[in-house]
């Protein structure tokens, strides 16, 4: 059922709170009605599949606001979400271009990055 594209809201709520992570994963991959908080949770532990590339991060309900709160998160995968916030700015991109984690530095390859930092990142071995 979690693989259905659309579900009644009570069913979505039930599946979103299921104890089984795989049920929540299937919900975020397939269901257009998956809630934002579940999408964020699944993003924190699921790195994606070939069947559903980009999910849950490219899901239409994935939040694009209030993500700046993650800019200081100790987990790099969560920290890089701050760049997706509509309120993120060039200063954050520049800061992330110097992040100790290679994944976060790669995410800083952004049009808001200064030319000098782009040159520096081009020479980054990671």
mmCIF file of C-alpha atoms in Angstrom:
data_model
loop_
_atom_site.group_PDB
_atom_site.id
_atom_site.type_symbol
_atom_site.label_atom_id
_atom_site.label_comp_id
_atom_site.label_asym_id
_atom_site.label_seq_id
_atom_site.Cartn_x
_atom_site.Cartn_y
_atom_site.Cartn_z
ATOM 1 C CA UNK A 1 0.000 0.000 0.000
ATOM 2 C CA UNK A 2 2.872 2.418 0.760
ATOM 3 C CA UNK A 3 3.826 2.166 -2.925
ATOM 4 C CA UNK A 4 0.564 3.767 -4.112
ATOM 5 C CA UNK A 5 0.954 7.150 -5.782
ATOM 6 C CA UNK A 6 -1.974 8.694 -3.881
ATOM 7 C CA UNK A 7 -3.538 7.612 -0.618
ATOM 8 C CA UNK A 8 -6.217 8.961 1.698
ATOM 9 C CA UNK A 9 -4.766 11.248 4.375
ATOM 10 C CA UNK A 10 -5.567 8.853 7.225
ATOM 11 C CA UNK A 11 -3.673 6.050 5.468
ATOM 12 C CA UNK A 12 -0.711 8.357 4.772
ATOM 13 C CA UNK A 13 -0.663 9.301 8.448
ATOM 14 C CA UNK A 14 -0.753 5.661 9.515
ATOM 15 C CA UNK A 15 2.087 4.688 7.156
ATOM 16 C CA UNK A 16 4.122 7.795 8.047
ATOM 17 C CA UNK A 17 4.153 6.662 11.668
ATOM 18 C CA UNK A 18 4.792 2.985 11.011
ATOM 19 C CA UNK A 19 7.621 1.534 13.110
ATOM 20 C CA UNK A 20 9.073 -0.223 10.071
ATOM 21 C CA UNK A 21 11.554 2.058 8.321
ATOM 22 C CA UNK A 22 10.962 0.260 5.023
ATOM 23 C CA UNK A 23 7.274 1.196 5.076
ATOM 24 C CA UNK A 24 8.245 4.859 5.545
ATOM 25 C CA UNK A 25 10.863 4.509 2.809
ATOM 26 C CA UNK A 26 8.313 3.108 0.345
ATOM 27 C CA UNK A 27 5.930 5.912 1.257
ATOM 28 C CA UNK A 28 8.537 8.586 0.511
ATOM 29 C CA UNK A 29 9.634 6.969 -2.728
ATOM 30 C CA UNK A 30 6.236 6.328 -4.281
ATOM 31 C CA UNK A 31 3.495 8.366 -2.653
ATOM 32 C CA UNK A 32 3.034 11.968 -3.778
ATOM 33 C CA UNK A 33 1.243 12.607 -0.475
ATOM 34 C CA UNK A 34 4.172 11.739 1.819
ATOM 35 C CA UNK A 35 4.569 14.394 4.539
ATOM 36 C CA UNK A 36 7.621 16.643 4.786
ATOM 37 C CA UNK A 37 8.708 15.450 8.233
ATOM 38 C CA UNK A 38 8.855 11.838 7.039
ATOM 39 C CA UNK A 39 10.781 12.876 3.944
ATOM 40 C CA UNK A 40 13.359 14.619 6.138
ATOM 41 C CA UNK A 41 13.610 11.631 8.445
ATOM 42 C CA UNK A 42 14.127 9.172 5.595
ATOM 43 C CA UNK A 43 16.690 11.510 4.004
ATOM 44 C CA UNK A 44 18.746 11.270 7.190
ATOM 45 C CA UNK A 45 19.315 7.518 6.750
ATOM 46 C CA UNK A 46 18.485 6.576 3.140
ATOM 47 C CA UNK A 47 20.999 7.384 0.420
ATOM 48 C CA UNK A 48 18.714 6.582 -2.495
ATOM 49 C CA UNK A 49 18.108 3.803 -4.946
ATOM 50 C CA UNK A 50 18.385 3.243 -8.675
ATOM 51 C CA UNK A 51 14.619 2.709 -8.868
ATOM 52 C CA UNK A 52 13.795 6.109 -7.374
ATOM 53 C CA UNK A 53 16.776 8.398 -8.022
ATOM 54 C CA UNK A 54 16.783 11.568 -5.973
ATOM 55 C CA UNK A 55 14.051 10.509 -3.578
ATOM 56 C CA UNK A 56 13.203 11.616 -0.996
ATOM 57 C CA UNK A 57 15.067 14.900 -1.583
ATOM 58 C CA UNK A 58 13.452 15.583 -4.972
ATOM 59 C CA UNK A 59 9.962 14.683 -3.714
ATOM 60 C CA UNK A 60 7.493 17.535 -4.344
ATOM 61 C CA UNK A 61 6.726 17.743 -0.602
ATOM 62 C CA UNK A 62 10.357 17.866 0.509
ATOM 63 C CA UNK A 63 10.682 21.124 2.441
ATOM 64 C CA UNK A 64 12.591 24.026 0.943
ATOM 65 C CA UNK A 65 12.164 26.354 3.919
ATOM 66 C CA UNK A 66 13.387 26.235 7.510
ATOM 67 C CA UNK A 67 16.398 24.197 6.392
ATOM 68 C CA UNK A 68 18.925 26.810 7.492
ATOM 69 C CA UNK A 69 18.541 25.331 10.978
ATOM 70 C CA UNK A 70 20.654 22.426 9.722
ATOM 71 C CA UNK A 71 23.652 24.557 8.689
ATOM 72 C CA UNK A 72 25.503 23.642 11.903
ATOM 73 C CA UNK A 73 24.367 20.021 12.094
ATOM 74 C CA UNK A 74 27.191 17.629 12.985
ATOM 75 C CA UNK A 75 26.000 15.184 10.298
ATOM 76 C CA UNK A 76 27.273 16.361 6.873
ATOM 77 C CA UNK A 77 24.359 14.819 4.967
ATOM 78 C CA UNK A 78 21.922 16.851 7.064
ATOM 79 C CA UNK A 79 24.091 19.984 7.051
ATOM 80 C CA UNK A 80 24.078 20.259 3.260
ATOM 81 C CA UNK A 81 20.282 20.577 3.237
ATOM 82 C CA UNK A 82 20.717 24.178 4.382
ATOM 83 C CA UNK A 83 21.749 25.066 0.817
ATOM 84 C CA UNK A 84 18.287 24.028 -0.407
ATOM 85 C CA UNK A 85 16.576 26.617 1.777
ATOM 86 C CA UNK A 86 15.211 29.506 -0.286
ATOM 87 C CA UNK A 87 16.774 31.851 2.281
ATOM 88 C CA UNK A 88 20.299 30.455 1.878
ATOM 89 C CA UNK A 89 22.813 32.912 0.515
ATOM 90 C CA UNK A 90 26.273 33.247 -1.009
ATOM 91 C CA UNK A 91 27.869 33.486 2.455
ATOM 92 C CA UNK A 92 26.584 30.010 3.304
ATOM 93 C CA UNK A 93 27.813 28.647 -0.021
ATOM 94 C CA UNK A 94 31.246 30.128 0.645
ATOM 95 C CA UNK A 95 31.307 28.669 4.154
ATOM 96 C CA UNK A 96 30.316 25.250 2.883
ATOM 97 C CA UNK A 97 33.019 25.426 0.215
ATOM 98 C CA UNK A 98 35.485 25.188 3.129
ATOM 99 C CA UNK A 99 33.596 22.490 5.034
ATOM 100 C CA UNK A 100 35.723 19.606 6.343
ATOM 101 C CA UNK A 101 33.380 17.111 4.658
ATOM 102 C CA UNK A 102 33.869 16.468 0.932
ATOM 103 C CA UNK A 103 30.146 15.887 0.322
ATOM 104 C CA UNK A 104 29.312 19.328 1.718
ATOM 105 C CA UNK A 105 32.119 20.957 -0.300
ATOM 106 C CA UNK A 106 30.775 19.304 -3.483
ATOM 107 C CA UNK A 107 27.310 20.697 -2.692
ATOM 108 C CA UNK A 108 28.875 24.168 -2.586
ATOM 109 C CA UNK A 109 29.477 23.953 -6.348
ATOM 110 C CA UNK A 110 26.704 26.475 -6.728
ATOM 111 C CA UNK A 111 26.217 29.536 -8.981
ATOM 112 C CA UNK A 112 26.482 31.719 -5.867
ATOM 113 C CA UNK A 113 30.068 30.557 -5.277
ATOM 114 C CA UNK A 114 32.732 33.190 -5.905
ATOM 115 C CA UNK A 115 35.063 32.610 -8.871
ATOM 116 C CA UNK A 116 38.042 32.379 -6.492
ATOM 117 C CA UNK A 117 36.372 29.670 -4.432
ATOM 118 C CA UNK A 118 35.304 27.831 -7.576
ATOM 119 C CA UNK A 119 38.952 27.705 -8.673
ATOM 120 C CA UNK A 120 39.975 26.475 -5.205
ATOM 121 C CA UNK A 121 37.304 23.749 -5.261
ATOM 122 C CA UNK A 122 38.339 22.706 -8.769
ATOM 123 C CA UNK A 123 41.687 21.755 -7.263
ATOM 124 C CA UNK A 124 40.089 19.874 -4.352
ATOM 125 C CA UNK A 125 41.096 16.205 -4.589
ATOM 126 C CA UNK A 126 37.674 15.172 -3.285
#
